[in-house]
PDB file of C-alpha atoms and ligand atoms in Angstrom:
ATOM      1  CA  MET A   1     -27.179  35.415  47.586  1.00 39.00           C
ATOM      2  CA  SER A   2     -23.528  34.359  48.191  1.00 41.00           C
ATOM      3  CA  HIS A   3     -24.484  31.181  46.139  1.00 44.00           C
ATOM      4  CA  LEU A   4     -25.450  33.382  43.018  1.00 40.00           C
ATOM      5  CA  LEU A   5     -22.351  35.395  43.299  1.00 40.00           C
ATOM      6  CA  ARG A   6     -20.022  32.419  43.415  1.00 44.00           C
ATOM      7  CA  ARG A   7     -22.075  31.089  40.446  1.00 42.00           C
ATOM      8  CA  ALA A   8     -21.602  34.307  38.596  1.00 41.00           C
ATOM      9  CA  GLY A   9     -17.826  34.450  39.077  1.00 40.00           C
ATOM     10  CA  LEU A  10     -17.406  30.956  38.076  1.00 39.00           C
ATOM     11  CA  VAL A  11     -19.528  31.967  34.831  1.00 39.00           C
ATOM     12  CA  VAL A  12     -16.832  34.815  34.121  1.00 38.00           C
ATOM     13  CA  ALA A  13     -13.922  32.471  34.830  1.00 38.00           C
ATOM     14  CA  VAL A  14     -15.143  29.968  32.438  1.00 38.00           C
ATOM     15  CA  VAL A  15     -15.792  32.428  29.774  1.00 39.00           C
ATOM     16  CA  THR A  16     -12.512  33.938  29.872  1.00 38.00           C
ATOM     17  CA  ALA A  17     -10.921  30.648  30.060  1.00 41.00           C
ATOM     18  CA  ALA A  18     -12.847  29.396  26.879  1.00 41.00           C
ATOM     19  CA  ALA A  19     -11.911  32.668  25.107  1.00 41.00           C
ATOM     20  CA  GLY A  20      -8.390  31.894  25.868  1.00 41.00           C
ATOM     21  CA  LEU A  21      -7.933  35.263  27.547  1.00 40.00           C
ATOM     22  CA  SER A  22      -5.735  35.819  30.494  1.00 41.00           C
ATOM     23  CA  LEU A  23      -8.142  37.990  32.585  1.00 41.00           C
ATOM     24  CA  THR A  24      -8.886  36.641  36.078  1.00 44.00           C
ATOM     25  CA  ALA A  25     -12.400  36.319  37.429  1.00 45.00           C
ATOM     26  CA  PRO A  26     -13.468  39.388  39.344  1.00 45.00           C
ATOM     27  CA  ARG A  27     -13.885  39.091  42.950  1.00 48.00           C
ATOM     28  CA  ALA A  28     -17.560  38.411  43.191  1.00 45.00           C
ATOM     29  CA  ASP A  29     -17.985  40.387  46.419  1.00 50.00           C
ATOM     30  CA  ALA A  30     -16.734  43.401  44.663  1.00 50.00           C
ATOM     31  CA  VAL A  31     -19.453  43.572  42.051  1.00 50.00           C
ATOM     32  CA  ALA A  32     -23.268  43.463  42.430  1.00 51.00           C
ATOM     33  CA  PRO A  33     -24.861  40.081  40.842  1.00 51.00           C
ATOM     34  CA  GLU A  34     -26.918  42.119  38.489  1.00 53.00           C
ATOM     35  CA  THR A  35     -23.909  43.458  36.947  1.00 50.00           C
ATOM     36  CA  VAL A  36     -21.866  40.474  36.724  1.00 51.00           C
ATOM     37  CA  VAL A  37     -24.998  38.751  35.018  1.00 51.00           C
ATOM     38  CA  ARG A  38     -25.326  41.375  32.718  1.00 52.00           C
ATOM     39  CA  GLU A  39     -21.824  41.718  31.804  1.00 50.00           C
ATOM     40  CA  VAL A  40     -21.457  37.861  31.215  1.00 52.00           C
ATOM     41  CA  ALA A  41     -24.514  37.491  29.353  1.00 54.00           C
ATOM     42  CA  ALA A  42     -23.450  39.089  26.124  1.00 57.00           C
ATOM     43  CA  PRO A  43     -19.733  37.652  25.770  1.00 66.00           C
ATOM     44  CA  ARG A  44     -20.729  34.431  27.129  1.00 77.00           C
ATOM     45  CA  SER A  45     -22.310  33.262  23.619  1.00 84.00           C
ATOM     46  CA  ALA A  46     -19.390  34.714  21.767  1.00 85.00           C
ATOM     47  CA  ALA A  47     -16.741  33.098  23.837  1.00 86.00           C
ATOM     48  CA  LEU A  48     -18.494  29.891  23.770  1.00 87.00           C
ATOM     49  CA  ASP A  49     -18.737  30.099  19.903  1.00 89.00           C
ATOM     50  CA  LEU A  50     -15.094  30.946  19.724  1.00 88.00           C
ATOM     51  CA  ALA A  51     -14.549  28.138  21.881  1.00 89.00           C
ATOM     52  CA  ARG A  52     -16.299  26.043  19.689  1.00 90.00           C
ATOM     53  CA  GLN A  53     -14.776  26.905  16.461  1.00 90.00           C
ATOM     54  CA  VAL A  54     -11.438  26.420  18.174  1.00 88.00           C
ATOM     55  CA  ARG A  55     -12.586  22.954  19.497  1.00 89.00           C
ATOM     56  CA  GLU A  56     -13.894  22.110  15.757  1.00 90.00           C
ATOM     57  CA  ARG A  57     -10.755  23.388  14.257  1.00 88.00           C
ATOM     58  CA  GLN A  58      -8.563  21.243  16.727  1.00 85.00           C
ATOM     59  CA  GLN A  59     -10.752  18.163  15.830  1.00 87.00           C
ATOM     60  CA  THR A  60     -10.235  18.925  11.935  1.00 87.00           C
ATOM     61  CA  LEU A  61      -6.561  19.056  12.421  1.00 86.00           C
ATOM     62  CA  ALA A  62      -6.552  15.830  14.393  1.00 85.00           C
ATOM     63  CA  THR A  63      -8.386  14.114  11.514  1.00 85.00           C
ATOM     64  CA  LEU A  64      -6.208  15.466   8.698  1.00 85.00           C
ATOM     65  CA  ASN A  65      -3.346  14.447  11.096  1.00 83.00           C
ATOM     66  CA  ARG A  66      -4.709  10.917  11.514  1.00 82.00           C
ATOM     67  CA  GLN A  67      -5.258  10.723   7.617  1.00 81.00           C
ATOM     68  CA  ALA A  68      -1.646  11.680   6.950  1.00 81.00           C
ATOM     69  CA  ASP A  69      -0.480   9.202   9.166  1.00 80.00           C
ATOM     70  CA  ALA A  70      -2.195   6.510   7.884  1.00 81.00           C
ATOM     71  CA  ARG A  71      -1.407   7.357   4.292  1.00 78.00           C
ATOM     72  CA  ASP A  72       2.477   7.454   5.468  1.00 76.00           C
ATOM     73  CA  ARG A  73       2.170   4.113   7.105  1.00 75.00           C
ATOM     74  CA  ALA A  74       0.521   2.880   4.002  1.00 80.00           C
ATOM     75  CA  LEU A  75       3.207   4.075   1.686  1.00 78.00           C
ATOM     76  CA  LEU A  76       6.031   2.862   4.138  1.00 75.00           C
ATOM     77  CA  GLY A  77       4.318  -0.462   4.124  1.00 89.00           C
ATOM     78  CA  ARG A  78       3.931  -0.624   0.330  1.00 92.00           C
ATOM     79  CA  GLN A  79       7.571   0.689  -0.030  1.00 92.00           C
ATOM     80  CA  ALA A  80       8.838  -1.925   2.039  1.00 93.00           C
ATOM     81  CA  VAL A  81       6.796  -4.651  -0.007  1.00 92.00           C
ATOM     82  CA  LEU A  82       8.077  -3.364  -3.214  1.00 96.00           C
ATOM     83  CA  ALA A  83      11.847  -3.329  -1.904  1.00 95.00           C
ATOM     84  CA  THR A  84      11.369  -7.100  -0.943  1.00 95.00           C
ATOM     85  CA  TYR A  85      10.592  -7.505  -4.614  1.00 97.00           C
ATOM     86  CA  GLY A  86      13.613  -5.347  -5.650  1.00 97.00           C
ATOM     87  CA  TYR A  87      12.069  -2.049  -6.312  1.00 97.00           C
ATOM     88  CA  VAL A  88      13.281   1.052  -4.546  1.00 94.00           C
ATOM     89  CA  GLY A  89      11.817   4.486  -5.068  1.00 91.00           C
ATOM     90  CA  ASP A  90       8.288   5.957  -5.115  1.00 92.00           C
ATOM     91  CA  PRO A  91       5.828   3.372  -4.702  1.00 91.00           C
ATOM     92  CA  ASP A  92       3.486   5.069  -6.815  1.00 92.00           C
ATOM     93  CA  ALA A  93       5.997   5.130  -9.701  1.00 95.00           C
ATOM     94  CA  ALA A  94       6.511   1.521  -9.378  1.00 96.00           C
ATOM     95  CA  ARG A  95       5.755  -0.360 -12.596  1.00 97.00           C
ATOM     96  CA  VAL A  96       8.126  -3.571 -12.692  1.00 98.00           C
ATOM     97  CA  VAL A  97       9.228  -5.683  -9.845  1.00 98.00           C
ATOM     98  CA  LEU A  98      10.990  -9.007  -9.369  1.00 98.00           C
ATOM     99  CA  PRO A  99       8.765 -12.269  -9.439  1.00 98.00           C
ATOM    100  CA  LEU A 100      10.235 -13.652  -6.063  1.00 97.00           C
ATOM    101  CA  ALA A 101      11.716 -12.127  -2.933  1.00 95.00           C
ATOM    102  CA  SER A 102      14.170 -14.971  -2.112  1.00 95.00           C
ATOM    103  CA  TYR A 103      15.701 -16.865  -5.187  1.00 97.00           C
ATOM    104  CA  GLY A 104      18.759 -18.246  -6.705  1.00 97.00           C
ATOM    105  CA  ILE A 105      19.458 -17.681 -10.183  1.00 96.00           C
ATOM    106  CA  SER A 106      19.534 -21.078 -12.192  1.00 94.00           C
ATOM    107  CA  ALA A 107      19.183 -22.092 -15.637  1.00 92.00           C
ATOM    108  CA  GLY A 108      19.414 -19.108 -17.888  1.00 93.00           C
ATOM    109  CA  PHE A 109      17.696 -18.276 -21.212  1.00 95.00           C
ATOM    110  CA  GLY A 110      18.608 -19.721 -24.438  1.00 90.00           C
ATOM    111  CA  LEU A 111      20.434 -22.812 -23.072  1.00 89.00           C
ATOM    112  CA  THR A 112      20.273 -26.239 -24.756  1.00 83.00           C
ATOM    113  CA  GLY A 113      20.521 -29.765 -23.311  1.00 75.00           C
ATOM    114  CA  PRO A 114      18.867 -32.691 -22.436  1.00 69.00           C
ATOM    115  CA  LEU A 115      16.419 -31.050 -20.079  1.00 66.00           C
ATOM    116  CA  TRP A 116      14.745 -28.991 -22.830  1.00 62.00           C
ATOM    117  CA  GLU A 117      13.208 -29.893 -26.150  1.00 65.00           C
ATOM    118  CA  ALA A 118      14.315 -26.897 -27.776  1.00 73.00           C
ATOM    119  CA  GLU A 119      16.172 -23.952 -26.483  1.00 83.00           C
ATOM    120  CA  HIS A 120      15.365 -23.055 -22.820  1.00 92.00           C
ATOM    121  CA  GLY A 121      12.754 -20.318 -23.411  1.00 95.00           C
ATOM    122  CA  GLY A 122      12.823 -18.950 -19.958  1.00 97.00           C
ATOM    123  CA  GLN A 123      14.931 -18.002 -16.726  1.00 97.00           C
ATOM    124  CA  ASP A 124      15.069 -20.410 -13.927  1.00 97.00           C
ATOM    125  CA  PHE A 125      14.853 -19.017 -10.278  1.00 98.00           C
ATOM    126  CA  SER A 126      15.482 -21.789  -7.695  1.00 97.00           C
ATOM    127  CA  ALA A 127      13.268 -21.028  -4.635  1.00 97.00           C
ATOM    128  CA  SER A 128      11.535 -22.733  -1.930  1.00 96.00           C
ATOM    129  CA  ALA A 129       8.250 -24.872  -2.791  1.00 96.00           C
ATOM    130  CA  GLY A 130       5.637 -22.703  -1.538  1.00 95.00           C
ATOM    131  CA  GLU A 131       7.494 -19.491  -1.781  1.00 96.00           C
ATOM    132  CA  PRO A 132       5.051 -16.664  -2.951  1.00 96.00           C
ATOM    133  CA  LEU A 133       5.228 -15.458  -6.773  1.00 97.00           C
ATOM    134  CA  VAL A 134       4.235 -11.963  -7.573  1.00 97.00           C
ATOM    135  CA  ALA A 135       3.085  -9.974 -10.623  1.00 98.00           C
ATOM    136  CA  VAL A 136       6.079  -8.502 -12.002  1.00 98.00           C
ATOM    137  CA  ALA A 137       3.777  -5.947 -13.333  1.00 98.00           C
ATOM    138  CA  ALA A 138      -0.003  -4.853 -13.359  1.00 98.00           C
ATOM    139  CA  GLY A 139      -1.817  -6.746 -15.970  1.00 98.00           C
ATOM    140  CA  GLU A 140      -4.692  -9.340 -16.428  1.00 98.00           C
ATOM    141  CA  VAL A 141      -4.512 -13.150 -15.888  1.00 98.00           C
ATOM    142  CA  THR A 142      -5.188 -14.500 -19.251  1.00 98.00           C
ATOM    143  CA  ASP A 143      -4.481 -18.442 -18.486  1.00 98.00           C
ATOM    144  CA  VAL A 144      -4.394 -20.396 -15.720  1.00 98.00           C
ATOM    145  CA  ALA A 145      -3.928 -24.332 -16.560  1.00 97.00           C
ATOM    146  CA  TYR A 146      -1.647 -27.488 -16.183  1.00 97.00           C
ATOM    147  CA  ALA A 147       0.574 -27.164 -19.630  1.00 96.00           C
ATOM    148  CA  GLY A 148       2.232 -30.211 -20.100  1.00 95.00           C
ATOM    149  CA  PRO A 149       6.136 -29.676 -19.295  1.00 94.00           C
ATOM    150  CA  TYR A 150       5.352 -26.344 -18.059  1.00 96.00           C
ATOM    151  CA  GLY A 151       3.392 -27.800 -15.137  1.00 97.00           C
ATOM    152  CA  LEU A 152       0.921 -25.623 -13.713  1.00 97.00           C
ATOM    153  CA  ARG A 153       1.456 -22.363 -15.345  1.00 98.00           C
ATOM    154  CA  THR A 154      -0.341 -18.798 -14.967  1.00 98.00           C
ATOM    155  CA  ILE A 155       0.016 -16.470 -17.814  1.00 98.00           C
ATOM    156  CA  LEU A 156       0.054 -12.734 -17.030  1.00 98.00           C
ATOM    157  CA  THR A 157      -0.878 -10.270 -20.041  1.00 98.00           C
ATOM    158  CA  LEU A 158       0.588  -6.563 -19.576  1.00 98.00           C
ATOM    159  CA  PRO A 159      -1.083  -3.746 -21.245  1.00 98.00           C
ATOM    160  CA  ASP A 160       1.235  -3.778 -23.931  1.00 98.00           C
ATOM    161  CA  GLY A 161       0.787  -7.311 -24.794  1.00 98.00           C
ATOM    162  CA  THR A 162       3.550  -8.876 -23.418  1.00 98.00           C
ATOM    163  CA  GLU A 163       2.880 -12.276 -21.740  1.00 98.00           C
ATOM    164  CA  VAL A 164       4.593 -13.461 -18.745  1.00 98.00           C
ATOM    165  CA  TRP A 165       4.721 -16.966 -18.008  1.00 98.00           C
ATOM    166  CA  TYR A 166       4.951 -18.364 -14.498  1.00 98.00           C
ATOM    167  CA  CYS A 167       5.526 -22.171 -14.547  1.00 98.00           C
ATOM    168  CA  HIS A 168       5.924 -25.303 -12.346  1.00 97.00           C
ATOM    169  CA  GLN A 169       3.742 -23.799  -9.666  1.00 97.00           C
ATOM    170  CA  THR A 170       2.164 -25.547  -6.673  1.00 96.00           C
ATOM    171  CA  ASP A 171      -0.798 -23.117  -6.077  1.00 95.00           C
ATOM    172  CA  VAL A 172      -2.394 -20.213  -7.914  1.00 96.00           C
ATOM    173  CA  SER A 173      -4.303 -17.670  -6.373  1.00 95.00           C
ATOM    174  CA  VAL A 174      -5.649 -15.855  -9.272  1.00 96.00           C
ATOM    175  CA  GLN A 175      -8.306 -16.680 -11.895  1.00 96.00           C
ATOM    176  CA  VAL A 176      -8.488 -15.953 -15.551  1.00 97.00           C
ATOM    177  CA  GLY A 177     -10.144 -12.470 -16.266  1.00 98.00           C
ATOM    178  CA  GLN A 178      -8.512 -11.150 -13.001  1.00 97.00           C
ATOM    179  CA  LEU A 179      -6.587  -7.761 -12.861  1.00 98.00           C
ATOM    180  CA  VAL A 180      -3.433  -7.769 -10.562  1.00 97.00           C
ATOM    181  CA  ASP A 181      -1.677  -5.122  -9.421  1.00 96.00           C
ATOM    182  CA  VAL A 182       2.378  -5.118  -9.666  1.00 97.00           C
ATOM    183  CA  ALA A 183       3.800  -7.002  -6.725  1.00 96.00           C
ATOM    184  CA  GLU A 184       0.538  -8.702  -6.116  1.00 95.00           C
ATOM    185  CA  ALA A 185       0.581 -12.465  -4.855  1.00 96.00           C
ATOM    186  CA  ILE A 186      -0.445 -15.018  -7.820  1.00 97.00           C
ATOM    187  CA  GLY A 187       0.503 -18.189  -6.474  1.00 96.00           C
ATOM    188  CA  THR A 188       3.466 -20.318  -5.089  1.00 97.00           C
ATOM    189  CA  VAL A 189       6.645 -22.064  -6.454  1.00 97.00           C
ATOM    190  CA  GLY A 190       6.493 -25.702  -7.100  1.00 97.00           C
ATOM    191  CA  SER A 191       7.906 -28.342  -9.266  1.00 97.00           C
ATOM    192  CA  THR A 192       5.065 -29.393 -11.351  1.00 97.00           C
ATOM    193  CA  GLY A 193       5.563 -30.613 -15.140  1.00 96.00           C
ATOM    194  CA  ASN A 194       9.136 -31.133 -16.318  1.00 93.00           C
ATOM    195  CA  SER A 195      11.014 -30.170 -13.380  1.00 93.00           C
ATOM    196  CA  THR A 196      13.738 -31.559 -11.145  1.00 92.00           C
ATOM    197  CA  GLY A 197      12.982 -29.315  -8.133  1.00 96.00           C
ATOM    198  CA  PRO A 198      11.152 -26.290  -6.836  1.00 97.00           C
ATOM    199  CA  HIS A 199      11.865 -23.497  -9.131  1.00 97.00           C
ATOM    200  CA  LEU A 200      10.089 -20.782 -11.013  1.00 98.00           C
ATOM    201  CA  HIS A 201      10.513 -20.825 -14.959  1.00 97.00           C
ATOM    202  CA  LEU A 202       9.646 -17.285 -15.849  1.00 98.00           C
ATOM    203  CA  GLU A 203       8.996 -16.545 -19.470  1.00 98.00           C
ATOM    204  CA  VAL A 204       8.550 -13.223 -21.158  1.00 98.00           C
ATOM    205  CA  ARG A 205       7.031 -13.025 -24.603  1.00 98.00           C
ATOM    206  CA  PRO A 206       6.468  -9.545 -26.358  1.00 98.00           C
ATOM    207  CA  ASP A 207       3.220  -9.597 -27.938  1.00 97.00           C
ATOM    208  CA  GLY A 208       2.482 -13.101 -27.085  1.00 97.00           C
ATOM    209  CA  GLY A 209       5.178 -13.857 -29.498  1.00 97.00           C
ATOM    210  CA  ASP A 210       8.705 -15.586 -29.144  1.00 96.00           C
ATOM    211  CA  PRO A 211      10.256 -15.551 -25.638  1.00 97.00           C
ATOM    212  CA  VAL A 212      12.935 -12.953 -24.865  1.00 97.00           C
ATOM    213  CA  ASP A 213      15.631 -13.136 -21.980  1.00 97.00           C
ATOM    214  CA  PRO A 214      13.472 -12.309 -18.946  1.00 98.00           C
ATOM    215  CA  LEU A 215      16.714 -11.428 -16.953  1.00 97.00           C
ATOM    216  CA  GLU A 216      17.361  -8.738 -19.592  1.00 97.00           C
ATOM    217  CA  TRP A 217      13.813  -7.510 -19.622  1.00 98.00           C
ATOM    218  CA  LEU A 218      13.930  -6.941 -15.860  1.00 98.00           C
ATOM    219  CA  VAL A 219      17.277  -5.171 -16.017  1.00 97.00           C
ATOM    220  CA  GLU A 220      16.040  -3.022 -18.790  1.00 97.00           C
ATOM    221  CA  ALA A 221      13.008  -2.380 -16.381  1.00 96.00           C
ATOM    222  CA  GLY A 222      15.546  -0.889 -13.831  1.00 96.00           C
ATOM    223  CA  LEU A 223      15.925  -3.858 -11.465  1.00 97.00           C
ATOM    224  CA  THR A 224      18.809  -5.915 -10.871  1.00 96.00           C
ATOM    225  CA  PRO A 225      17.957  -9.625 -10.590  1.00 96.00           C
TER     226      PRO A 225
HETATM  227 ZN1   ZN B   1      13.145 -23.301 -16.975  1.00 57.00          ZN
END
């Protein structure tokens, strides 16, 4: 008898707690056990249903929070990567970045001299051998080959037809036909071909034609090389 009473009182306490109400469990010895069981029987399922709904909503919110956190972290990570390559702003709006994170500006576009057969058709960025090179913009890798004085060269063709040449590389991590995203690693700085030390010789050729000044092209894209 007293065992049943304690159980009945406990059920009431559990149900009221689950329903989020501030009722206190009735004193078990003040109510006949039949009454308690009857009173509890109906609200019990409704209260448990409510508790289940609350729990499900909490789980949904927790899932949404986790997803938002993950996206924030991914965006911050992406933002940090893009900032390394000179782009500051909304990661989703990034179109052009610098080809290297760490470099020195060396021989400029259009120079003439004993090092070049004709005018210097690109911009040289001095950098450590093995320094990662990244795609300055999203595009397709259209050539990877040793190209005489250019050494190991990767050509990235942008959607508007502009060719971007990366020359004197040590390693290439992309293949012809591969689509790359802006700031995606494509290879490393080297000194292959006609080169006196590790550096990137970058060429920008609108429509695959004559080269233009890569620094001006980068500046026009909003960067500060
Ligand atoms: Zn050069």
